[in-house]
PDB file of C-alpha atoms and ligand atoms in Angstrom:
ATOM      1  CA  UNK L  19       0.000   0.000   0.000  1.00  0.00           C
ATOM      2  CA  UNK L  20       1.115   3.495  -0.821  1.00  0.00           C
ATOM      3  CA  UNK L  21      -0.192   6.199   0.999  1.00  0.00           C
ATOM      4  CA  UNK L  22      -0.044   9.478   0.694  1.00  0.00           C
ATOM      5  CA  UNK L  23       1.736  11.802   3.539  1.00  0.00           C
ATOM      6  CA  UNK L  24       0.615  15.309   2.537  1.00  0.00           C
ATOM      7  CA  UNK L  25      -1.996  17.397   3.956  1.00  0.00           C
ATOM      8  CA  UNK L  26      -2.725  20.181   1.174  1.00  0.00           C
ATOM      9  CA  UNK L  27      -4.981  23.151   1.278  1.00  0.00           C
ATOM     10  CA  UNK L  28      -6.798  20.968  -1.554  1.00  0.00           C
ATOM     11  CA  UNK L  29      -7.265  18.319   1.114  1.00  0.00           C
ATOM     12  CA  UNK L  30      -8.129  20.752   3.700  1.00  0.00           C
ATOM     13  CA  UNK L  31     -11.016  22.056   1.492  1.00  0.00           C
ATOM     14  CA  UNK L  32     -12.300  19.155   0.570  1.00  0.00           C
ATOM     15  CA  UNK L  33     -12.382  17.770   4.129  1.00  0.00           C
ATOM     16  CA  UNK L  34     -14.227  20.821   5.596  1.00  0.00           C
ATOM     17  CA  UNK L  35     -17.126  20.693   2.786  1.00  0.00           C
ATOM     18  CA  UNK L  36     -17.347  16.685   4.090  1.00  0.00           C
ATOM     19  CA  UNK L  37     -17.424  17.649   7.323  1.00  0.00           C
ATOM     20  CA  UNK L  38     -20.104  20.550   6.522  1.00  0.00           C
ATOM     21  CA  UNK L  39     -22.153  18.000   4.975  1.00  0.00           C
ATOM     22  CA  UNK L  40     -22.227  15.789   7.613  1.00  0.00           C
ATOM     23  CA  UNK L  41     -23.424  18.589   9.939  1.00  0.00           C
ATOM     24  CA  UNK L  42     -26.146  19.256   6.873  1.00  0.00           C
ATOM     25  CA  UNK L  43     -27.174  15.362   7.707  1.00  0.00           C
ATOM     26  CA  UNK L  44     -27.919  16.011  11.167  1.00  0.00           C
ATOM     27  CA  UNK L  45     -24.441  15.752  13.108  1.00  0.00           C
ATOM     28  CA  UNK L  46     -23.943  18.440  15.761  1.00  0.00           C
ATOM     29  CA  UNK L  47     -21.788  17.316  18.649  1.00  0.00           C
ATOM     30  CA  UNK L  48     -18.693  20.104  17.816  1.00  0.00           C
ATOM     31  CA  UNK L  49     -16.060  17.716  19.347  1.00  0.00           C
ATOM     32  CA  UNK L  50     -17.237  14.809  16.876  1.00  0.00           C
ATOM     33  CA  UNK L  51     -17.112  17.812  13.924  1.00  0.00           C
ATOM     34  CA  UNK L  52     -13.639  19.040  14.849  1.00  0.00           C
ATOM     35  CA  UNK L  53     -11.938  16.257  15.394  1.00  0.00           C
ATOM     36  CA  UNK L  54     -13.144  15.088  11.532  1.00  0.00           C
ATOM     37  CA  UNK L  55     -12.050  18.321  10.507  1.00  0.00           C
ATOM     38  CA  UNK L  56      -8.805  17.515  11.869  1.00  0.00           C
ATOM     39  CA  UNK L  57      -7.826  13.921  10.666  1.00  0.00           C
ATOM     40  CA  UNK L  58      -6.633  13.745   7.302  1.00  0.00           C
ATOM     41  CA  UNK L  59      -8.809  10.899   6.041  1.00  0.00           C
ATOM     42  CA  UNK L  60      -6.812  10.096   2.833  1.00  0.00           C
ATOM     43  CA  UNK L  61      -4.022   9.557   5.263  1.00  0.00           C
ATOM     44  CA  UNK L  62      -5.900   6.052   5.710  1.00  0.00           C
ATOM     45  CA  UNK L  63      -6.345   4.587   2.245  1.00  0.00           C
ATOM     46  CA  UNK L  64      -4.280   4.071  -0.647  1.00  0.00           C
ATOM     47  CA  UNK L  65      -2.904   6.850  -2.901  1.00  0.00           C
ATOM     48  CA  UNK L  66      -5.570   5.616  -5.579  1.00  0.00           C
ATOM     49  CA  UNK L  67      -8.255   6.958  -3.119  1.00  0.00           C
ATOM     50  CA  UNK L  68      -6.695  10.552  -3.156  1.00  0.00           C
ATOM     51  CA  UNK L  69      -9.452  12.111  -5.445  1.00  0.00           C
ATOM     52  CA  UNK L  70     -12.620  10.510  -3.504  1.00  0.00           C
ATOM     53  CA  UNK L  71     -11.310  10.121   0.051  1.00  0.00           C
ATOM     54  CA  UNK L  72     -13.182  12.937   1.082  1.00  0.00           C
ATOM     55  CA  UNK L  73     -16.463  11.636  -0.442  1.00  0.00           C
ATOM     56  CA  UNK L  74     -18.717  10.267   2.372  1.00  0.00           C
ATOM     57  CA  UNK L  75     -18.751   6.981   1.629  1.00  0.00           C
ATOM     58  CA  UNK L  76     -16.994   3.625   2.604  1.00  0.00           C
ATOM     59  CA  UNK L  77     -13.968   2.490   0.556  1.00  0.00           C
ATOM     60  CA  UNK L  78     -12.099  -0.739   0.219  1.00  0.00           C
ATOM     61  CA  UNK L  79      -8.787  -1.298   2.823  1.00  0.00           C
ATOM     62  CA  UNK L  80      -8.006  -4.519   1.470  1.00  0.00           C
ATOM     63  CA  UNK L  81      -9.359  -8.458   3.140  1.00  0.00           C
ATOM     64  CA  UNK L  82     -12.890  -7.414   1.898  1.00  0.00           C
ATOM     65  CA  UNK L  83     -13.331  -4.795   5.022  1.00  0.00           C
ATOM     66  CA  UNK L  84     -13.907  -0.971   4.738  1.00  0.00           C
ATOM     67  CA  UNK L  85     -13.696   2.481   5.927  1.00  0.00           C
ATOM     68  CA  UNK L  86     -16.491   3.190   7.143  1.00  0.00           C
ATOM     69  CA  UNK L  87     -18.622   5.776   5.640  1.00  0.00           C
ATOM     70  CA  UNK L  88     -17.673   9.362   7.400  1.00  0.00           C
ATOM     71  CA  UNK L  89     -21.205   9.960   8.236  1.00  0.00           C
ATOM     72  CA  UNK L  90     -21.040   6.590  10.009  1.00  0.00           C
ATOM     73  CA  UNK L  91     -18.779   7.074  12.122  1.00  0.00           C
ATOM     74  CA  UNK L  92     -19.803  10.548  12.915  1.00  0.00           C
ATOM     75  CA  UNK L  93     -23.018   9.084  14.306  1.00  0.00           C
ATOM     76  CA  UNK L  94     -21.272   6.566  16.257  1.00  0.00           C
ATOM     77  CA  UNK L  95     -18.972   8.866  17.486  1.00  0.00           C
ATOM     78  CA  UNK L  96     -21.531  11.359  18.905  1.00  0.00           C
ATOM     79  CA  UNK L  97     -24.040   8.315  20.133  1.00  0.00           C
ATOM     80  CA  UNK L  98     -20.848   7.591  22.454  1.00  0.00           C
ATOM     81  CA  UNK L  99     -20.615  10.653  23.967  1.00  0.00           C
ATOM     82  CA  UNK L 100     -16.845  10.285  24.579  1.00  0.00           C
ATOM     83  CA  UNK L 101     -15.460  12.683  27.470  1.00  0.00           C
ATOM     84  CA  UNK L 102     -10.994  13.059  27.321  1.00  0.00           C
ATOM     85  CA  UNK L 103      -9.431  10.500  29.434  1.00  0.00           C
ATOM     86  CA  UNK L 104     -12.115   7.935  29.267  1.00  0.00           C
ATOM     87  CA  UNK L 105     -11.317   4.398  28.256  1.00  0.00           C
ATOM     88  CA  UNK L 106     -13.101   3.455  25.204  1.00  0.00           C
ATOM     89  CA  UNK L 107     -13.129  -0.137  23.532  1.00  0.00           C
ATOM     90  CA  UNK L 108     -13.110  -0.287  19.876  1.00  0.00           C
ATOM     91  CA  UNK L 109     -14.111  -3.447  18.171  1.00  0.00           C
ATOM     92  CA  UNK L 110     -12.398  -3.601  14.707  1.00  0.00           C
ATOM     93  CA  UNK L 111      -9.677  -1.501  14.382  1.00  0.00           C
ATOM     94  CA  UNK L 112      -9.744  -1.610  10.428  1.00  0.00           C
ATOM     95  CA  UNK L 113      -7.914   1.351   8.886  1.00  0.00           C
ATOM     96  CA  UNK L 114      -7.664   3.393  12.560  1.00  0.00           C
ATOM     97  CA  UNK L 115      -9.763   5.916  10.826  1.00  0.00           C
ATOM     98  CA  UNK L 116     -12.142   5.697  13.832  1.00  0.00           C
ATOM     99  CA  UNK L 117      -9.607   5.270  16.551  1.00  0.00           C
ATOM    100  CA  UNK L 118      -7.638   8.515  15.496  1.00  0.00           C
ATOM    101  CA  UNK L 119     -10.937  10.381  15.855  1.00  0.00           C
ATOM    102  CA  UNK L 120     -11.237   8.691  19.186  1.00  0.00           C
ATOM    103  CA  UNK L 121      -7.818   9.814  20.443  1.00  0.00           C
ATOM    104  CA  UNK L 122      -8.432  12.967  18.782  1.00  0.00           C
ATOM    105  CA  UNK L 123     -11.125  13.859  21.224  1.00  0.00           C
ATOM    106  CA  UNK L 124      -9.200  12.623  24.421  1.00  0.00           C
ATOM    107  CA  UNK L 125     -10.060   9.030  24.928  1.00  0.00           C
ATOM    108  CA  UNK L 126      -7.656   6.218  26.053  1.00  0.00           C
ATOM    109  CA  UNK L 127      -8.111   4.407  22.899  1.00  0.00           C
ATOM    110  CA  UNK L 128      -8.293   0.470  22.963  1.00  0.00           C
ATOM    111  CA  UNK L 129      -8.743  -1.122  19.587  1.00  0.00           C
ATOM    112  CA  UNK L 130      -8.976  -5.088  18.555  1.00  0.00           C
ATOM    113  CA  UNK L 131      -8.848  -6.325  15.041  1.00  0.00           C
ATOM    114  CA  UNK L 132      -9.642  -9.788  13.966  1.00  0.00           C
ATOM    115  CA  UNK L 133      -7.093  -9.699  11.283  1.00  0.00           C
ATOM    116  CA  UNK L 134      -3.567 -10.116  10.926  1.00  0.00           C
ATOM    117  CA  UNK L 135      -3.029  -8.212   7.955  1.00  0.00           C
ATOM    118  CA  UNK L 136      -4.910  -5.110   8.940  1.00  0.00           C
ATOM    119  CA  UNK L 137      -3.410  -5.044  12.107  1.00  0.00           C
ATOM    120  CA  UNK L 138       0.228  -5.449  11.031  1.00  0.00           C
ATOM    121  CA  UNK L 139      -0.506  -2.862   8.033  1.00  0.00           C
ATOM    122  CA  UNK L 140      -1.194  -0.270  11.140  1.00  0.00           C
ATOM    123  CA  UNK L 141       1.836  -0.938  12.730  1.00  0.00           C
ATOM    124  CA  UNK L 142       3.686   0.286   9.436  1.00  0.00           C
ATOM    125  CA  UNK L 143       1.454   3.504   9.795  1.00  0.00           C
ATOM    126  CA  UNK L 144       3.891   5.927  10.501  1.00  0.00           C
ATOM    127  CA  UNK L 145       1.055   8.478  11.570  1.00  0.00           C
ATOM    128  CA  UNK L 146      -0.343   6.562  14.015  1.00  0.00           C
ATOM    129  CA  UNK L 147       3.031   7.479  15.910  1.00  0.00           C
ATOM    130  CA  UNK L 148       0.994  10.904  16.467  1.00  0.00           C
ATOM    131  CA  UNK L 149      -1.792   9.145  18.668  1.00  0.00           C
ATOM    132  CA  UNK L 150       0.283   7.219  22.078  1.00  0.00           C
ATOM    133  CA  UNK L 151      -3.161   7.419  23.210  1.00  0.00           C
ATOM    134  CA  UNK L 152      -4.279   4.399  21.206  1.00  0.00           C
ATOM    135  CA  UNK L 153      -3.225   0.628  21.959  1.00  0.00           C
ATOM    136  CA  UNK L 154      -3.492  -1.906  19.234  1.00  0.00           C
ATOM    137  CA  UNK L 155      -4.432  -5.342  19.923  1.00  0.00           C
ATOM    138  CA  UNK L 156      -4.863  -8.601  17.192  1.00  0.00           C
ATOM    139  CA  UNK L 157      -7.183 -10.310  18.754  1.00  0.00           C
ATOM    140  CA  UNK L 158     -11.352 -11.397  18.823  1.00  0.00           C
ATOM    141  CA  UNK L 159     -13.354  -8.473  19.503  1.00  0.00           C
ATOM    142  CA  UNK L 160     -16.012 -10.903  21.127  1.00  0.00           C
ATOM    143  CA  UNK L 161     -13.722 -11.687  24.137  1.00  0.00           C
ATOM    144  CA  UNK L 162     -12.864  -7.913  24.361  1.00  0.00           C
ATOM    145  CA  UNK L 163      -9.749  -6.883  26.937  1.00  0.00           C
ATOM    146  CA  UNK L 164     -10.423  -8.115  30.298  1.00  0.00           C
ATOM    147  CA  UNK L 165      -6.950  -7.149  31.421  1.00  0.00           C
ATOM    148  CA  UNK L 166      -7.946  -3.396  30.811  1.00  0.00           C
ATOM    149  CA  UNK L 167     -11.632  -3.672  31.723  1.00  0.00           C
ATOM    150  CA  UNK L 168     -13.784  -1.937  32.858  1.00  0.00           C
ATOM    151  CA  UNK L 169     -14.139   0.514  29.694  1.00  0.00           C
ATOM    152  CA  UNK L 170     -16.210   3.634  30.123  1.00  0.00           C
ATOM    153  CA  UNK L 171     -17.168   3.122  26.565  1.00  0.00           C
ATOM    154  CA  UNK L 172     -17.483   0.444  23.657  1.00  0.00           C
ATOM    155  CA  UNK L 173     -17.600   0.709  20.533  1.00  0.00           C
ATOM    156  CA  UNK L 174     -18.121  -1.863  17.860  1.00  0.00           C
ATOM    157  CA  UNK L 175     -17.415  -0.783  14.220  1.00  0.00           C
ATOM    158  CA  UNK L 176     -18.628  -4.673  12.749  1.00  0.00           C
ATOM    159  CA  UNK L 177     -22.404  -5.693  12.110  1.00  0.00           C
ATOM    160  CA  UNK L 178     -23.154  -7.639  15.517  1.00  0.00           C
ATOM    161  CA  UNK L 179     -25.750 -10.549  15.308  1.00  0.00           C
ATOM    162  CA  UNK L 180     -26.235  -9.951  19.137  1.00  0.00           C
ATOM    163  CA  UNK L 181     -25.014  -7.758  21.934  1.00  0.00           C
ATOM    164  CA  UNK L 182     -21.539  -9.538  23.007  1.00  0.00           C
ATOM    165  CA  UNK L 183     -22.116 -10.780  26.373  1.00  0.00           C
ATOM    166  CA  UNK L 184     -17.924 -10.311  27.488  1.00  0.00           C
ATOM    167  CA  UNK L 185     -18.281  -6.446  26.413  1.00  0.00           C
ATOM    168  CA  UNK L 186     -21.278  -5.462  28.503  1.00  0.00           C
ATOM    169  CA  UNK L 187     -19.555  -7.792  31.653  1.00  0.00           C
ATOM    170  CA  UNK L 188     -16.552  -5.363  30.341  1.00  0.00           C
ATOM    171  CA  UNK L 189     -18.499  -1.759  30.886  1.00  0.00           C
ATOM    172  CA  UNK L 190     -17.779  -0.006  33.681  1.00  0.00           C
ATOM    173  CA  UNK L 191     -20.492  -0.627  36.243  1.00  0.00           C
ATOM    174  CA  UNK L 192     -23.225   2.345  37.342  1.00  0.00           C
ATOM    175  CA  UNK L 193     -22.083   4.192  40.573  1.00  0.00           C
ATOM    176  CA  UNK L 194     -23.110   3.409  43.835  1.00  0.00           C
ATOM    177  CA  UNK L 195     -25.057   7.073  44.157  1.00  0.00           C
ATOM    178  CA  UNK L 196     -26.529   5.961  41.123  1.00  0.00           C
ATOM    179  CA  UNK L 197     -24.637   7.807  38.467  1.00  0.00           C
ATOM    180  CA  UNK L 198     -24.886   5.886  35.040  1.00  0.00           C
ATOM    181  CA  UNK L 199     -22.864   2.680  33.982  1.00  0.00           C
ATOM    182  CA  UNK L 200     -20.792   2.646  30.737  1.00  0.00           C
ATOM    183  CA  UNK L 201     -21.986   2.680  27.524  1.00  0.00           C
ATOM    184  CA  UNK L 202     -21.484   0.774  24.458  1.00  0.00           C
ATOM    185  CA  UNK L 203     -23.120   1.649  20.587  1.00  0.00           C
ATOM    186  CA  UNK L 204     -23.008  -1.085  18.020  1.00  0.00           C
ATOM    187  CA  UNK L 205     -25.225  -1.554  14.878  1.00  0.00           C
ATOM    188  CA  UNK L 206     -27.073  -5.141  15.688  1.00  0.00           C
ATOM    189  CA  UNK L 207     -28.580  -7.660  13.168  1.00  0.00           C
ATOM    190  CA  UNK L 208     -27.397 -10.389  11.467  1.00  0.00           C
ATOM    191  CA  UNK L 209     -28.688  -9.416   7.878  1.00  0.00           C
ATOM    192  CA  UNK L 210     -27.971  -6.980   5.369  1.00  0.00           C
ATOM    193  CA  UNK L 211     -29.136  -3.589   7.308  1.00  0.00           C
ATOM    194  CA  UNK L 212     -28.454  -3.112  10.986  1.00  0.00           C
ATOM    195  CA  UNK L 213     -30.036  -0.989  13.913  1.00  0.00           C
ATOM    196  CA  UNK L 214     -27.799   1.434  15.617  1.00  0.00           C
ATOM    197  CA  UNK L 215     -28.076   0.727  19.245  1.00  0.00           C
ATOM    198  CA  UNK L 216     -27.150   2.370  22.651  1.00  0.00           C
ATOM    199  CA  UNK L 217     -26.579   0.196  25.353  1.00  0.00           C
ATOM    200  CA  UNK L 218     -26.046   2.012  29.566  1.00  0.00           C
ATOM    201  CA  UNK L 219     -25.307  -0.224  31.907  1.00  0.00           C
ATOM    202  CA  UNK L 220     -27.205   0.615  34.888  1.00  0.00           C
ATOM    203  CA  UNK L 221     -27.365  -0.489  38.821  1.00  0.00           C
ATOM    204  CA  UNK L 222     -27.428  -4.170  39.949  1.00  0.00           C
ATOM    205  CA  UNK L 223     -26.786  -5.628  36.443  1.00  0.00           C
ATOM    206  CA  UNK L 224     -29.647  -4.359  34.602  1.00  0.00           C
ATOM    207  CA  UNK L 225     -29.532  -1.898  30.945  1.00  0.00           C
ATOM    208  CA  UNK L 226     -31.028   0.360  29.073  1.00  0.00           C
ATOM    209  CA  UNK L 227     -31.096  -0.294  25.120  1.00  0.00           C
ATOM    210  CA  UNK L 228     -31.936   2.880  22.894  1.00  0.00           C
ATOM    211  CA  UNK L 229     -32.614   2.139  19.213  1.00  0.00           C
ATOM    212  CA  UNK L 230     -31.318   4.680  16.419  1.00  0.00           C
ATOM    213  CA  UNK L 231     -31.385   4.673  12.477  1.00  0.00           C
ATOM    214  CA  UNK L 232     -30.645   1.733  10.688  1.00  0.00           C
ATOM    215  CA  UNK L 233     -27.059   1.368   8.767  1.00  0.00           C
ATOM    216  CA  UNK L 234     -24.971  -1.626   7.065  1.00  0.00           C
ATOM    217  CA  UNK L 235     -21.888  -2.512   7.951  1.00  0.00           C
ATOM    218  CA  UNK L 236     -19.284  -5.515   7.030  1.00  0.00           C
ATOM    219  CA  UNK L 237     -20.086  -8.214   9.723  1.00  0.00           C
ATOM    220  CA  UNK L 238     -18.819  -8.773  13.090  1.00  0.00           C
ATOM    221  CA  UNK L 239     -16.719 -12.229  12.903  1.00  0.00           C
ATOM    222  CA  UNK L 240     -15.883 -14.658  15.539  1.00  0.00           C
ATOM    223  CA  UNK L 241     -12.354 -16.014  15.985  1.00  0.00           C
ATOM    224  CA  UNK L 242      -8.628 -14.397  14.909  1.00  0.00           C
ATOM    225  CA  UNK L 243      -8.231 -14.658  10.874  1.00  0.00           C
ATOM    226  CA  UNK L 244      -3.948 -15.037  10.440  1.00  0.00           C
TER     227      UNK L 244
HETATM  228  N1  SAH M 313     -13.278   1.148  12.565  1.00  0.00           N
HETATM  229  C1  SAH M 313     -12.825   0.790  11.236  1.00  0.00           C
HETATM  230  C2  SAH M 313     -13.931   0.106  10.465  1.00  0.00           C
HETATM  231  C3  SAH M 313     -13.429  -1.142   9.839  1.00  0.00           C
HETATM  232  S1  SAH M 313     -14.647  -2.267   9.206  1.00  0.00           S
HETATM  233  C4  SAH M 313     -12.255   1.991  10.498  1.00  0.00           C
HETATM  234  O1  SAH M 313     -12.356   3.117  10.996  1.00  0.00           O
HETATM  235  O2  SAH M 313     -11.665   1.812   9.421  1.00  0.00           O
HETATM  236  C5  SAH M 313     -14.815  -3.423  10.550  1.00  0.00           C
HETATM  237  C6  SAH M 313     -13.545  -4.115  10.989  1.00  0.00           C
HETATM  238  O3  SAH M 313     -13.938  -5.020  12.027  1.00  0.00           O
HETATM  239  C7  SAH M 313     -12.853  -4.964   9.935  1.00  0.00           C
HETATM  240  O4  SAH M 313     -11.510  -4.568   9.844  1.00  0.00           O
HETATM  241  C8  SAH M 313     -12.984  -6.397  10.469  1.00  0.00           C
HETATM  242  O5  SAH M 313     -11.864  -7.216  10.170  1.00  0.00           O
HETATM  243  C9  SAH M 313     -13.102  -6.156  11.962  1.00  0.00           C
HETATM  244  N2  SAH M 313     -13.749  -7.228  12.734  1.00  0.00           N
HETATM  245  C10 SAH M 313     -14.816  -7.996  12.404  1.00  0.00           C
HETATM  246  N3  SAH M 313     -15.110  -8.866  13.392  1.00  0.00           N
HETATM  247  C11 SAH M 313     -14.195  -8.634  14.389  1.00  0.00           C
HETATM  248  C12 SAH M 313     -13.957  -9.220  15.663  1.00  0.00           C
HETATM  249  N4  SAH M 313     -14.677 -10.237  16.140  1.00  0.00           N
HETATM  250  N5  SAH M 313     -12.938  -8.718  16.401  1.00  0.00           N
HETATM  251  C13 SAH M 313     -12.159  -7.711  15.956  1.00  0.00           C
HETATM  252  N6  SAH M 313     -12.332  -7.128  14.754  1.00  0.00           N
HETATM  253  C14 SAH M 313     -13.332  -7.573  13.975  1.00  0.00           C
END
C-alpha cells in the first residue's frame, strides 16, 4: 500500500465541505465535527483513493473490510458521547480511521482487530506514531480486553448478530449514588441492514437499550483470521 503523507490546502477544502455536509445530515456534537475536521482521512487509504477520500462513503482497505462511511462514524462517534481520558473499547480496528478520531477527542483508545493483515498494516502507519493514546491489539473483539476492563465506553465498528455478552460484563459498572454505567453503541442484526443501538449499563446488572437509524456494515466475525 502506498499512501499518501501530505496534507494540502486541496485536502483541507475538501475535508471541511465533508465535514459541513455531515453537519447538513444532522451531526452536531462540535467535538465529533472538529476532530473530523482535523484527521486527514486520505491519510488512511491508498494513494488511488486521493481524489474521492473525502467523499462520504466507505472504501475498500483490502481483506474485503472498509472504511467506514464518514457519516457513520460521525453518528457513532456522537451516540458515544466520549469525554478526554475515558477508556473506550473499539471493536475492529480496520484502517484506525475511527480510533484517530477517538484519540483525537481525548479518549484512552483500545482497539482489537480480527485480522492479521490489517493489524500489522497499522503498525507500518507511521502516523499513528501521532496518537500514544491508542493501543493496538490482534485479537477477537467478542472476548474484548479483560486485562484493561472496565471501559467507560465500547464501541463496535462490525455488524453484531447480538449484543456480546464479554463487552457489557466489560463496561464499567453504574455508581453506587446511582450515576450511570458505561456505555457501548453497536449496529445489531445479522442481515444486510443493521439498527444502531445504545446500550447504559445501569445499577445491579440491569440496561437500558436505545434504538437509532438503521445502517450496514461488514459483519462482526468470531475467531482471529492469520
Ligand atoms: N473502525 C474501522 C472500520 C473497519 S470495518 C475503520 O475506521 O476503518 C470493521 C472491521 O472489524 C474490519 O476490519 C474487520 O476485520 C473487523 N472485525 C470484524 N469482526 C471482528 C472481531 N470479532 N474482532 C475484531 N475485529 C473484527
Amino acid at each position: 500500500m502506498s499512501r499518501p503523507t501530505e496534507d494540502t490546502y486541496r485536502h483541507k477544502g475538501l475535508r471541511k465541505k465533508l465535514v459541513q455536509g455531515i453537519q447538513a445530515k444532522g451531526i452536531s456534537d462540535d467535538r465529533v465535527l472538529d476532530a473530523l475536521l482535523e484527521v486527514p482521512r486520505h491519510f488512511f487509504l491508498d494513494s488511488a483513493f486521493d481524489e474521492v477520500a473525502y467523499e462520504d462513503r466507505a472504501f475498500p482497505i483490502g481483506e474485503g473490510q472498509t472504511i467506514s462511511q464518514p457519516y457513520t462514524v460521525a453518528y457513532q462517534t456522537q451516540l458515544l458521547e466520549v469525554l478526554p481520558f475515558m477508556k473506550v473499547l473499539e471493536i475492529g480496528t480496520g484502517s484506525a480511521y475511527q480510533a484517530v478520531i477517538l484519540a483525537e477527542m481525548g479518549a484512552q483508545v483500545y482497539t482489537i482487530e480480527r485480522q492479521k493483515k490489517l493489524f500489522d498494516a497499522n503498525k507500518k502507519f507511521d502516523f499513528l506514531k501521532k496518537y500514544p493514546s491508542i493501543k493496538f491489539f490482534y485479537g477477537d473483539g467478542y472476548e474484548g480486553l479483560p486485562t484493561y476492563a472496565p471501559f467507560d465506553r465500547v464501541l463496535i465498528t462490525a455488524a453484531a448478530p447480538e449484543t456480546p455478552p464479554k463487552l457489557i460484563e466489560q463496561l464499567k459498572p453504574a455508581s453506587p449514588e446511582g450515576g450511570p454505567g458505561g456505555m457501548m453503541v453497536l449496529p445489531l442484526g445479522a442481515g444486510e441492514i443493521q439498527q444502531m443501538r445504545r446500550i447504559t449499563k445501569l445499577e445491579n446488572g440491569a440496561i437500558k437499550e436505545e434504538v437509532f437509524d438503521n445502517f450496514s456494515f461488514v459483519p462482526m466475525v468470531g475467531g482471529k483470521e492469520s
